[in-house]
Every structure is written in C-alpha cells, then in structure tokens.
Amino acid sequence: MFHSALRRTVTGRSICRLPATLRARMAQPISGAAALRRTQQLSAHLQTTRTMSTSGRASSNSPSPPSTRAAKLPTFNDPYSQTEVLQHKHETGRLLLLNRPKALNALTLTMVQAITKQLLAWEQSEYCNVVILKSTASPRAFCAGGDVKRVMEQVAANDPSYAQFFEEEYRLNYLIGTTRKPVVALMDGITMGGGVGLAVHAPFRVATENTMFAMPETAIGLFPDVGGTYFLPRLEAGLGKYLGLTGERLQGASVFWAGIATHYVPSERLPALEQRLCELPSDDPDVVNAAIEEFSEEAAKLTDPETNNTYSLRPYLPVIRRCFSHRSIEAIVAALEKEAKDPQIVVSKKSHPSITPKAQAEWAARTLATLQRMSPTSVLVTNELLNRGRSQSFGQCLQDEFLTVQALTRSHDFTEGVTAKLVHRGKVEPKWNPATLRELVQSEVFETYLRPKFPALDLSPAAYQTTLDARISQPDATKESRGGQEERDSGLNLGGVRKKKAPRSAMERLNQTPDLASRQDRPADQPLPYGLVTANEVFDLLRNPSLRVTEEELYAYFNHKFEGKIGVDAKLRIILDAYCDVKPDATVETLP
C-alpha cells in the first residue's frame, strides 16, 4: 500500500536520483507482521548508514560517498542538552524533541516560541518532507501540560504578560493544525493539557502502550483549551463532552479507539518508524499515512483481550451517549442521576455483555460524583464552549478560548484549583465559589467568562512576525544537540542541482510564502483526517432515507472508504454493538 501510494505522488521527481541505500530500502515493502523485525534491522543499520556531509552539498550526478560519522538521533549528555527544545535533521525528516524531562515536558513560553520558530522555518524548506514531534522523556511523558503555576503567579502579581503564554501557545496550536508540512506527533507517554494541544491538531497522532491522555482542566478551574473546544466536539456520540467535563483518562489503545490517535504503534517499533519517515521522498500526507500504517499494530492483536489493547470505555459507550449528548449541563446531570437510580430500565439491549445493571449504576454514580468535584463555573463554561465548538472553525474556537482563558485565569476558582491540585498536590480539596452548579447564575457566568472585554487572538500571518528572528534568514538552519554546533541543511537534493537564491528578510518570506500569507483555517464541518471511522459517519449513512444498508454493505463501504486501514473492522463492530440494531433482514438501524 505504501509503495502504490508512493508511485502516485512522486511524479516529477526521478526515483533514480535518490541515494542507493534509500532505493534499496524502498524496494522492500514491510508488512505489519514484519515491522518488529525491521525495527531491529533498521536500528542496527542506523549505526552504519550513510549521511550527507553537513559541510558539503549533494551532487546531482551521483550519491555522496559514505560519511565517517554514523547517522544518529541526538544524545543528551552534552552542554546543549539543557535546551528545552532540541532540533534534529535526518535526510528529509525534521525532529523536534521536548527536553524538559524533570517537569514531564510541561510547556513554558520559551518552549512554545522555540517550536513555533522552527515550524515556521521548516514549513518554508524544500528539503523538509515531514516533521516529527517527540519527547526525550518517553516513555514516561510526551508533554504533561502547560506551566499553569507560573501563570497563577503572574496573575497574583498583576503581571499583564500572563496572557502572552496562552496567546503564543494558541498560535502554535493553530500553526500545527494548518501547516502544509505533515506533522507526526508521537504520544509515547503522558499527554495532557498543553501536550494534547501539541498532538491532537497534527494530522498524524501516534499512540503507544505508554500513552495516557487526559484533559483535566475543570479540576483546576479552567476548561479544555488549546483547541480542545474544536477537537472534542468532533469525537463521537457524546464522548468529547464526557472527556472534557470529567477529565477521564484514557490509556494505550483506548486513545486510538476513541478517535484521538490516528494510529497505534507499539513503542518498540518507533525507532524504525522514525527512520522510515525520515526517508520519504514526498511530503504528500497519503504517503506519510501509508508509512505509519506499515508499523501499526496488527488488527488481530488490537482486538485480542490478552494484549491489553481493548477499548476501556466500550462497555459504557451507550450510557455515555445517552447522558452526554445533551446540550445543557442540567440535562446531563439529570441523565446521570437516572442511570444511577434505575439501571434496570435504562440498560439497552445492545449494552456490552460485560456490563450489568449494577455495574452501569455504579459507573453513573462515579461519573456524577466526579462531575460534582470539578469547579462548577468551569463545568458550565466548558459545556457551553463545547456546544459552540461543534459549529465553529478551528480558528474561531481558539479565538473564543483566548477571551475566556484571560477571564478564567483571574477567577477565584483558578487560583484555588491550581493551589490545591498542583501546589499542595491534591492533599487539600479546593473550595469552589460558587460551590455547586445550582448556585450558579448562568447569565452572569456567560457574561463574565464567555463575553469578556479582553484583547482578541490575532491569527493573521503578521501575528507570527514576533516569533521570527535572524535565525529564520536561514530557513533550514537548526541547532543540533551535539555540542551545540550550529549546522545548515545538509543539501539533500531530490530534484536536481540546488540553485543559490538571493536571501530574503524574515518579513519578505512571511508575506510572500503562500502557506503563511494565506493559511487555510479548518472549517466546522471538516472531519478529523486519517483516523478511524466514527459513529457519526455511520449515523450519517444510516439516516439517509433513500438507503437501506445491510451489515455486510456497511463493512464493505467503510473498508473501501478508508482503504483497508488497520482497525476499521474492529471499530465498526464497536459502533454496531453500542449504537445500532441489526434487523432480521440484516439491515442496520441506529438506536434512539
């Protein structure tokens, strides 16, 4: 599949101009079952593979002779390893490594600015085909969130710059979600809060057995920001509201089944996956997708209970849909109370076999108790922002979030939540004000936090000017971790002789590069790309009054649409069991 996609997308670039070692590897397709073996082979190969000389240029007639220095990813035992974001180049791949392991890579303003500058540079580089976001703290953490303790301190000191962190963080989220370069986020470890913002807007989001996903902001008096009000409403059947309001954690393959990750790759295969991505001669997203599919966990292992890859929320999907598909928070609470009190009536005939009425009642009671522990103000604000986000574009969601976050970070509940959860580490319970949902006056909350009079978020190309500095005058220049040595692009040439161009100023490139001057927002009705089939897509098909679809036709249709993506059959089984009914004539209908 990878090679057929590759042949379709490399027109205009002669394969014979690629390095001989790359041609040889491309001629060897990898099946899912053989990915682990190739991981070991490629890991060994990394020690001896050819690299382009950093001081020379590639010849247009013949490959450069092998370098005496083996290609390798950065090491972190040198003076430059204290840098919070590391950059690395390998062939056509570019890697950004979050490097604040003691803080689980909690984002700082410096880190946000560094990532933004490098993405802007690589977006304009003709030698960059893919950008990989990863962590030096894996498998413990990808990124545990933003440094909200610092924000709380700035607010307490009446420092007006407290909003700058969110302003530049949201611009980075927008850049990741709209850049033309394929971005692959390797969520190998804790991925929470601001880390979710780095990952979920990338077109390719890879989960491993180490992934732990959560958006726990309502527990600290905030809301699921960093574009969460765009991403969460596009999850299926009330799932986004459930995750956003309760802060529920998902681990491993559950992140894939929920539609948050686009692929599930065992962590032991990541080195070989990175190597393959760095070899791609095209920046076509379909080629990148096919390459990741080669290393994805096999379908049989994804559905084998003994592999611990099953979907932890599967037994509760029907009740999540019944409770969290409501628009108002009052209706959500009432539905949970009903499920907790009388499960015999509300248990669906299509409920998962492993769930009993008692287990469902206990789940509803636990979920209700969790919701009641969160900041009531945050819960109400979050619910309304998620409602609005369903019909807004990505940029509109971020702009609304920026207004709200400036107001909420000044509130009593934010200071109380951060102090209790992050300063005292949960040893004391926060004292919310108001203390319960019933005490809230909705009109006052909306006026204070959803229509505040604060500066708006500017997502225009000129807004990124402040992130550009002199280093951007060398678009593909990057500082490697090896001793802090500054290196220029290796000169890898896939299309002929590299021609010298007159240097342009940072603002000239900002205004003249189409990708920056006319960045395309992601519209409200755009589905999340490259992930699994969702229940919403199945509902749209089944609700077409002119169609009567059988179960067999449903499987055939979506397997064709998703081109045999690993996991589609299993996800369809989950959807049919949770939300649909198969009639005696084999036609499929959605349950009310």
XYZ file of C-alpha atoms in Angstrom:
592
model
C 0.000 0.000 0.000
C 2.822 2.336 0.837
C 4.599 1.778 -2.460
C 1.465 2.177 -4.587
C 0.773 5.485 -2.837
C 4.401 6.482 -3.271
C 4.321 5.873 -7.005
C 1.254 8.093 -7.300
C 2.847 11.025 -5.515
C 6.449 11.289 -6.667
C 5.720 12.378 -10.237
C 8.207 14.967 -11.324
C 10.946 13.557 -9.063
C 13.119 10.827 -10.508
C 13.452 7.849 -8.194
C 16.865 7.124 -9.686
C 18.161 10.353 -8.150
C 17.580 9.030 -4.647
C 20.542 7.619 -2.703
C 21.193 3.967 -3.471
C 20.630 2.900 0.136
C 17.240 4.607 0.132
C 16.240 2.978 -3.169
C 17.154 -0.417 -1.769
C 15.078 0.071 1.359
C 12.103 1.408 -0.634
C 12.178 -1.775 -2.713
C 11.481 -3.835 0.393
C 7.851 -3.405 1.490
C 7.127 -4.009 5.147
C 4.084 -5.920 6.321
C 2.617 -5.284 9.752
C 3.773 -8.692 10.945
C 7.368 -7.966 9.912
C 7.557 -4.475 11.418
C 9.204 -5.615 14.639
C 11.905 -7.478 12.733
C 12.547 -4.426 10.555
C 12.719 -2.319 13.720
C 15.682 -4.357 14.901
C 17.303 -4.332 11.462
C 16.917 -0.600 10.971
C 18.093 0.173 14.496
C 21.308 -1.691 13.727
C 21.501 -0.036 10.328
C 21.374 3.407 11.956
C 24.863 2.803 13.301
C 26.394 2.493 9.826
C 24.035 4.221 7.375
C 25.244 6.972 5.052
C 24.686 10.595 5.993
C 25.225 13.668 3.906
C 28.181 15.768 4.968
C 26.974 18.790 6.882
C 29.605 20.971 5.301
C 29.106 19.903 1.694
C 26.362 19.652 -0.914
C 24.842 16.663 -2.664
C 25.922 16.031 -6.229
C 23.210 15.973 -8.869
C 25.020 13.184 -10.755
C 25.936 10.638 -8.110
C 25.372 9.934 -4.424
C 27.869 11.371 -1.983
C 30.392 8.942 -0.526
C 29.538 7.487 2.870
C 30.275 9.735 5.800
C 32.556 8.549 8.546
C 30.026 9.805 11.071
C 27.092 7.454 11.582
C 23.585 8.881 11.439
C 22.077 9.048 14.881
C 19.436 10.831 16.861
C 20.591 13.461 19.355
C 22.324 12.470 22.563
C 21.683 14.430 25.721
C 24.926 14.274 27.697
C 26.447 17.423 26.245
C 26.228 21.102 27.298
C 23.447 21.931 24.843
C 21.181 19.234 26.320
C 19.832 21.810 28.782
C 17.883 23.402 25.930
C 14.171 22.767 26.433
C 13.506 22.022 22.746
C 16.012 20.132 20.596
C 16.015 20.001 16.798
C 17.452 17.279 14.628
C 17.666 16.681 10.876
C 17.960 13.332 9.149
C 17.571 13.100 5.374
C 14.132 14.595 4.576
C 12.857 14.334 8.152
C 12.930 17.001 10.835
C 12.532 16.179 14.533
C 11.509 18.426 17.418
C 12.233 16.896 20.822
C 10.677 18.264 24.003
C 13.519 18.233 26.508
C 12.283 19.194 29.971
C 12.042 15.692 31.458
C 12.119 16.635 35.152
C 8.919 18.647 34.622
C 7.418 15.979 32.320
C 7.922 18.491 29.499
C 5.410 20.971 30.931
C 5.330 23.756 28.350
C 6.955 27.108 29.012
C 6.748 30.259 26.921
C 10.328 29.675 25.792
C 9.435 26.193 24.537
C 6.354 27.465 22.701
C 8.382 30.173 20.969
C 11.155 27.752 20.012
C 8.739 25.244 18.469
C 6.873 27.977 16.597
C 10.040 29.453 15.096
C 11.299 26.083 13.960
C 7.992 25.044 12.385
C 7.809 28.339 10.501
C 11.322 27.740 9.184
C 10.759 24.116 8.191
C 7.438 24.935 6.567
C 9.351 27.004 4.026
C 12.130 24.466 3.448
C 12.009 22.443 0.241
C 14.205 19.832 1.922
C 11.750 19.054 4.737
C 9.102 16.431 3.949
C 7.880 15.540 7.436
C 8.112 16.962 10.966
C 8.130 14.603 13.958
C 7.181 15.818 17.441
C 8.512 13.622 20.233
C 9.938 13.683 23.750
C 13.217 12.915 25.458
C 11.139 11.869 28.493
C 9.433 8.929 26.754
C 8.047 6.514 27.721
C 7.144 8.422 30.870
C 5.792 11.556 29.211
C 5.222 13.269 25.893
C 4.017 16.529 27.483
C 2.109 16.832 30.765
C 0.602 20.266 30.033
C 1.354 23.948 30.371
C 3.099 25.686 33.245
C -0.110 26.997 34.853
C 1.590 27.543 38.217
C 3.680 30.232 36.564
C 0.512 31.778 35.111
C -1.116 31.817 38.559
C 1.917 33.615 39.993
C 1.819 36.217 37.219
C -1.887 36.864 37.779
C -1.323 37.212 41.533
C 1.439 39.753 40.850
C -0.810 41.725 38.453
C 1.662 40.993 35.679
C -0.190 41.735 32.408
C 2.116 39.398 30.497
C 0.266 36.373 31.923
C -1.829 36.248 28.761
C 1.220 36.057 26.484
C 1.760 32.374 27.219
C -1.762 31.468 26.098
C -1.603 33.821 23.122
C 1.555 32.249 21.725
C 0.517 28.719 22.710
C -2.770 29.026 20.813
C -0.958 30.421 17.779
C 1.312 27.388 17.893
C -1.733 25.097 18.069
C -3.131 26.851 15.000
C 0.190 26.548 13.183
C 0.381 22.792 13.847
C -3.182 22.326 12.616
C -2.789 24.339 9.424
C 0.829 23.890 8.299
C 1.281 22.263 4.904
C 4.093 20.038 6.153
C 2.898 16.683 7.515
C 3.348 16.679 11.294
C 3.569 13.367 13.176
C 3.092 13.526 16.958
C 4.478 10.533 18.868
C 2.362 10.479 22.045
C 4.603 7.992 23.830
C 3.763 8.747 27.466
C 1.626 11.233 29.409
C -0.210 13.568 27.021
C -2.297 16.058 28.963
C -3.470 19.661 28.695
C -0.988 21.657 26.636
C 0.556 18.395 25.429
C -2.796 17.485 23.920
C -2.717 20.814 22.073
C 0.648 19.922 20.543
C -0.561 16.496 19.427
C -4.247 16.442 18.507
C -4.117 19.105 15.795
C -1.375 17.284 13.904
C -2.761 15.213 11.021
C -0.917 12.132 12.348
C -1.180 11.224 16.032
C 0.528 8.012 17.114
C -0.437 6.310 20.380
C 1.581 3.555 22.047
C 1.042 1.281 25.032
C 2.562 4.097 27.140
C 0.116 6.814 26.081
C -2.000 8.373 28.809
C -4.441 11.018 27.546
C -6.480 13.448 29.648
C -7.914 16.965 29.598
C -8.316 17.594 33.364
C -8.711 21.389 33.266
C -12.116 21.531 35.001
C -10.337 20.218 38.124
C -8.199 23.376 38.321
C -10.825 25.978 37.448
C -10.095 26.126 33.722
C -11.565 24.445 30.624
C -10.150 22.129 27.911
C -8.421 24.803 25.851
C -5.514 24.569 23.338
C -8.130 23.879 20.658
C -9.966 21.297 22.752
C -13.254 23.055 22.074
C -12.715 22.233 18.388
C -11.325 18.714 18.761
C -13.554 17.261 21.494
C -16.967 18.031 19.895
C -15.842 16.067 16.835
C -15.467 12.858 18.803
C -18.435 10.550 18.555
C -21.694 10.231 20.460
C -21.101 12.476 23.476
C -17.588 11.147 24.077
C -15.919 14.546 23.731
C -18.160 16.119 26.357
C -17.594 13.201 28.692
C -13.807 13.523 28.436
C -13.834 17.324 28.605
C -16.164 17.660 31.591
C -14.867 14.802 33.751
C -11.165 14.758 32.831
C -11.367 10.966 32.392
C -8.059 9.336 31.469
C -7.566 7.025 28.511
C -4.551 4.771 28.129
C -2.845 2.874 25.336
C -5.010 1.594 22.516
C -8.115 3.219 24.029
C -6.732 6.542 22.768
C -6.790 5.039 19.255
C -10.269 3.507 19.535
C -11.686 6.800 20.835
C -10.503 8.598 17.693
C -7.917 10.757 19.455
C -4.936 8.983 17.880
C -4.877 8.144 14.182
C -2.567 5.129 14.626
C -1.465 2.685 17.310
C 2.193 1.637 17.103
C 3.994 -0.408 19.795
C 6.773 1.727 21.274
C 9.472 -0.793 20.312
C 8.712 -0.010 16.651
C 9.095 3.762 16.976
C 12.813 3.934 16.055
C 12.185 2.124 12.781
C 9.088 4.236 12.121
C 11.103 7.423 12.598
C 13.765 6.116 10.225
C 11.176 5.303 7.559
C 9.520 8.705 7.887
C 12.863 10.458 7.512
C 13.457 8.606 4.224
C 10.232 9.650 2.499
C 10.888 11.455 -0.800
C 7.498 13.194 -0.737
C 5.606 15.412 1.676
C 2.281 14.023 0.446
C 0.180 13.203 3.547
C -1.119 9.986 1.970
C 2.449 8.722 1.671
C 3.119 9.573 5.318
C -0.096 7.825 6.355
C 0.810 4.680 4.427
C 4.260 4.607 6.015
C 2.823 4.779 9.543
C 0.308 2.060 8.686
C 3.198 -0.304 7.923
C 4.327 -0.107 11.548
C 0.877 -0.119 13.161
C -0.146 -2.954 15.439
C -1.718 -5.853 13.561
C -5.533 -5.997 13.604
C -5.593 -9.372 15.357
C -3.504 -8.091 18.266
C -5.568 -4.913 18.518
C -8.665 -6.970 19.314
C -7.030 -9.673 21.439
C -8.020 -9.204 25.132
C -4.726 -10.746 26.240
C -2.742 -7.927 24.589
C -4.467 -5.275 26.752
C -5.336 -3.340 23.588
C -9.088 -3.422 24.130
C -11.202 -0.268 24.481
C -11.679 0.556 28.172
C -14.811 2.644 27.530
C -16.513 0.106 25.275
C -18.939 -1.230 27.935
C -20.103 2.317 28.714
C -20.457 3.821 25.222
C -24.284 3.544 25.120
C -24.717 5.247 28.502
C -22.131 7.919 27.631
C -24.173 8.702 24.539
C -27.443 8.847 26.471
C -26.030 11.137 29.163
C -23.507 13.379 27.434
C -25.282 14.071 24.141
C -27.492 16.637 25.904
C -26.784 20.334 25.360
C -27.416 21.612 28.888
C -25.433 20.654 31.961
C -28.709 20.266 33.874
C -29.873 17.592 31.427
C -26.533 15.773 31.679
C -26.739 15.684 35.485
C -30.363 14.513 35.376
C -29.493 11.709 32.950
C -26.650 10.505 35.184
C -28.933 10.557 38.225
C -31.471 8.460 36.329
C -28.868 5.928 35.246
C -27.575 5.651 38.820
C -31.012 5.114 40.385
C -32.819 2.822 37.938
C -30.369 0.921 35.714
C -32.823 -1.935 35.063
C -34.932 0.379 32.906
C -32.220 2.221 31.030
C -29.843 -0.653 30.211
C -30.040 -1.058 26.436
C -30.469 -4.443 24.777
C -27.289 -3.587 22.886
C -25.227 -2.905 26.008
C -21.867 -4.619 26.119
C -22.115 -8.183 27.507
C -19.617 -7.388 30.260
C -21.787 -4.683 31.822
C -24.525 -5.495 34.319
C -27.248 -3.162 35.608
C -25.331 -2.868 38.868
C -22.065 -2.027 37.094
C -23.809 0.583 34.970
C -25.396 2.187 38.032
C -22.034 2.297 39.782
C -20.417 3.891 36.732
C -23.127 6.575 36.570
C -22.767 7.314 40.289
C -18.974 7.588 39.995
C -19.228 9.870 36.984
C -21.759 12.094 38.730
C -19.515 12.333 41.798
C -16.548 13.227 39.576
C -18.536 15.963 37.864
C -19.579 17.396 41.228
C -15.944 17.609 42.386
C -14.991 19.854 39.488
C -15.253 23.635 39.539
C -18.950 24.363 38.876
C -18.031 27.506 36.959
C -15.568 25.575 34.801
C -18.104 22.829 34.123
C -20.719 25.323 32.939
C -18.234 27.274 30.810
C -16.770 24.079 29.318
C -20.181 22.714 28.368
C -21.136 25.929 26.574
C -17.822 26.205 24.712
C -18.124 22.585 23.543
C -21.663 23.297 22.321
C -20.443 26.286 20.335
C -17.374 24.486 19.055
C -19.458 21.997 17.074
C -20.390 24.716 14.574
C -17.186 26.773 14.634
C -13.958 26.615 12.680
C -10.650 25.788 14.336
C -9.580 29.432 14.353
C -12.894 30.623 15.786
C -12.628 28.111 18.625
C -9.128 29.307 19.519
C -10.229 32.941 19.437
C -13.128 32.226 21.812
C -10.807 30.231 24.058
C -8.361 33.133 24.286
C -11.048 35.522 25.510
C -12.316 33.011 28.062
C -8.896 31.981 29.375
C -7.963 35.599 30.088
C -11.061 35.903 32.273
C -10.955 32.497 33.973
C -7.307 32.751 34.995
C -8.268 35.842 37.025
C -11.032 33.968 38.836
C -11.101 32.613 42.376
C -11.566 29.052 41.125
C -8.403 29.064 39.011
C -6.209 30.139 41.923
C -7.977 27.695 44.228
C -7.719 24.798 41.789
C -4.053 25.266 40.890
C -3.112 25.726 44.543
C -4.967 22.601 45.678
C -4.032 20.293 42.813
C -0.560 21.427 41.771
C 0.923 23.254 44.761
C -0.468 21.040 47.542
C -0.598 18.064 45.113
C -4.164 17.087 45.985
C -3.631 16.931 49.745
C -6.365 19.538 50.228
C -9.683 19.884 48.436
C -10.351 23.110 46.522
C -13.121 25.356 47.845
C -15.023 26.482 44.780
C -17.058 29.671 44.703
C -19.920 29.144 43.953
C -19.677 25.681 45.465
C -22.353 23.902 43.394
C -23.908 24.079 39.955
C -27.253 25.078 41.454
C -25.744 28.236 42.933
C -24.578 29.494 39.546
C -26.461 32.191 37.658
C -25.938 31.148 34.054
C -26.412 34.597 32.530
C -23.786 36.084 34.850
C -21.301 33.299 34.133
C -21.719 33.676 30.373
C -21.376 37.455 30.544
C -18.236 37.268 32.700
C -16.377 34.407 31.013
C -17.790 33.979 27.505
C -18.152 37.629 26.502
C -15.273 39.284 28.355
C -13.707 42.541 27.195
C -10.137 41.393 26.625
C -7.742 41.592 23.659
C -8.602 39.211 20.828
C -6.339 36.478 19.444
C -4.719 37.512 16.172
C -4.112 34.547 13.856
C -3.155 36.576 10.789
C 0.249 35.971 9.150
C 1.593 39.225 10.583
C 0.916 37.924 14.095
C 3.762 35.454 13.690
C 6.271 38.244 12.994
C 7.230 38.476 16.658
C 8.340 34.841 16.626
C 10.773 35.396 13.778
C 14.357 36.449 14.376
C 17.649 36.481 12.492
C 17.955 32.679 12.514
C 14.948 32.403 10.227
C 17.026 34.029 7.481
C 18.484 30.523 7.076
C 15.165 28.656 6.673
C 16.506 25.189 7.420
C 19.228 26.096 9.903
C 18.968 24.233 13.163
C 20.996 23.712 16.265
C 21.770 20.098 16.886
C 22.215 18.722 20.377
C 25.737 17.527 19.557
C 27.799 20.067 21.452
C 25.508 22.921 20.440
C 27.084 23.058 16.971
C 25.038 25.089 14.509
C 24.512 23.284 11.218
C 22.935 24.234 7.944
C 20.833 22.000 5.746
C 22.787 19.012 4.503
C 21.902 19.843 0.925
C 19.979 16.625 0.197
C 18.793 17.145 -3.356
C 15.826 15.190 -4.690
C 15.107 17.249 -7.756
C 18.360 18.290 -9.391
C 21.050 20.885 -8.750
C 20.369 23.136 -5.800
C 20.372 26.730 -7.006
C 21.505 29.645 -4.941
C 18.811 32.167 -4.175
C 19.088 35.748 -3.055
C 18.453 35.928 0.696
C 15.134 37.370 1.783
C 14.264 39.060 5.028
C 12.020 37.288 7.514
C 9.050 39.554 6.750
C 9.529 39.165 2.982
C 9.203 35.404 3.347
C 6.285 35.794 5.733
C 4.405 37.907 3.199
C 5.472 36.089 0.027
C 5.184 32.452 1.078
C 1.630 31.286 0.215
C 1.495 28.945 3.204
C 1.936 31.810 5.658
C 0.178 34.568 3.744
C -2.991 32.533 3.128
C -3.113 29.910 5.853
C -6.315 27.892 5.481
C -8.484 27.556 8.580
C -10.073 24.178 9.318
C -13.844 24.556 8.817
C -16.535 23.407 11.215
C -17.695 20.535 9.011
C -14.246 19.099 8.257
C -13.809 15.579 9.696
C -10.645 14.758 11.600
C -8.268 13.291 8.981
C -6.595 9.875 8.861
C -8.286 8.448 11.964
C -10.679 5.539 12.308
C -14.285 5.555 11.180
C -16.548 7.289 13.710
C -20.078 6.620 14.875
C -21.104 9.989 13.443
C -20.092 8.853 9.951
C -22.070 5.632 10.381
C -25.105 7.589 11.619
C -24.975 9.912 8.599
C -25.049 6.918 6.270
C -27.811 5.041 8.073
C -30.047 8.094 8.429
C -30.189 8.619 4.680
C -33.885 7.921 3.952
C -33.123 6.631 0.461
C -30.804 3.878 1.742
C -31.356 0.570 3.491
C -27.905 -0.681 4.368
C -27.055 -4.219 5.427
C -24.272 -5.066 7.848
C -22.199 -6.582 5.047
C -22.632 -3.480 2.887
C -21.647 -1.275 5.824
C -18.354 -3.109 6.281
C -17.648 -3.066 2.541
C -18.416 0.646 2.212
C -16.194 1.848 5.046
C -13.327 -0.523 4.260
C -13.313 0.898 0.737
C -13.558 4.485 2.014
C -10.690 4.016 4.481
C -8.612 1.922 2.038
C -8.261 -1.047 4.365
C -6.968 0.962 7.334
C -5.964 -1.234 10.269
C -8.702 -1.283 12.896
C -11.688 -0.273 10.732
C -13.446 -3.648 11.030
C -12.977 -3.738 14.798
C -14.166 -0.136 15.194
C -17.275 -0.859 13.116
C -18.017 -3.796 15.427
C -17.731 -1.462 18.431
C -20.087 1.061 16.803
C -22.669 -1.547 15.797
C -22.700 -3.109 19.262
C -23.011 0.221 21.063
C -25.316 2.307 18.908
C -27.053 0.178 16.259
C -29.501 -2.672 15.802
C -29.349 -5.317 13.069
C -32.847 -6.250 11.865
C -33.929 -9.787 10.817
C -33.469 -8.810 7.160
C -29.840 -7.864 8.015
C -30.425 -4.128 7.585
C -28.856 -1.836 10.161
C -30.614 0.949 12.069
C -29.395 3.340 14.734
C -30.773 3.001 18.237
C -32.597 6.043 19.655
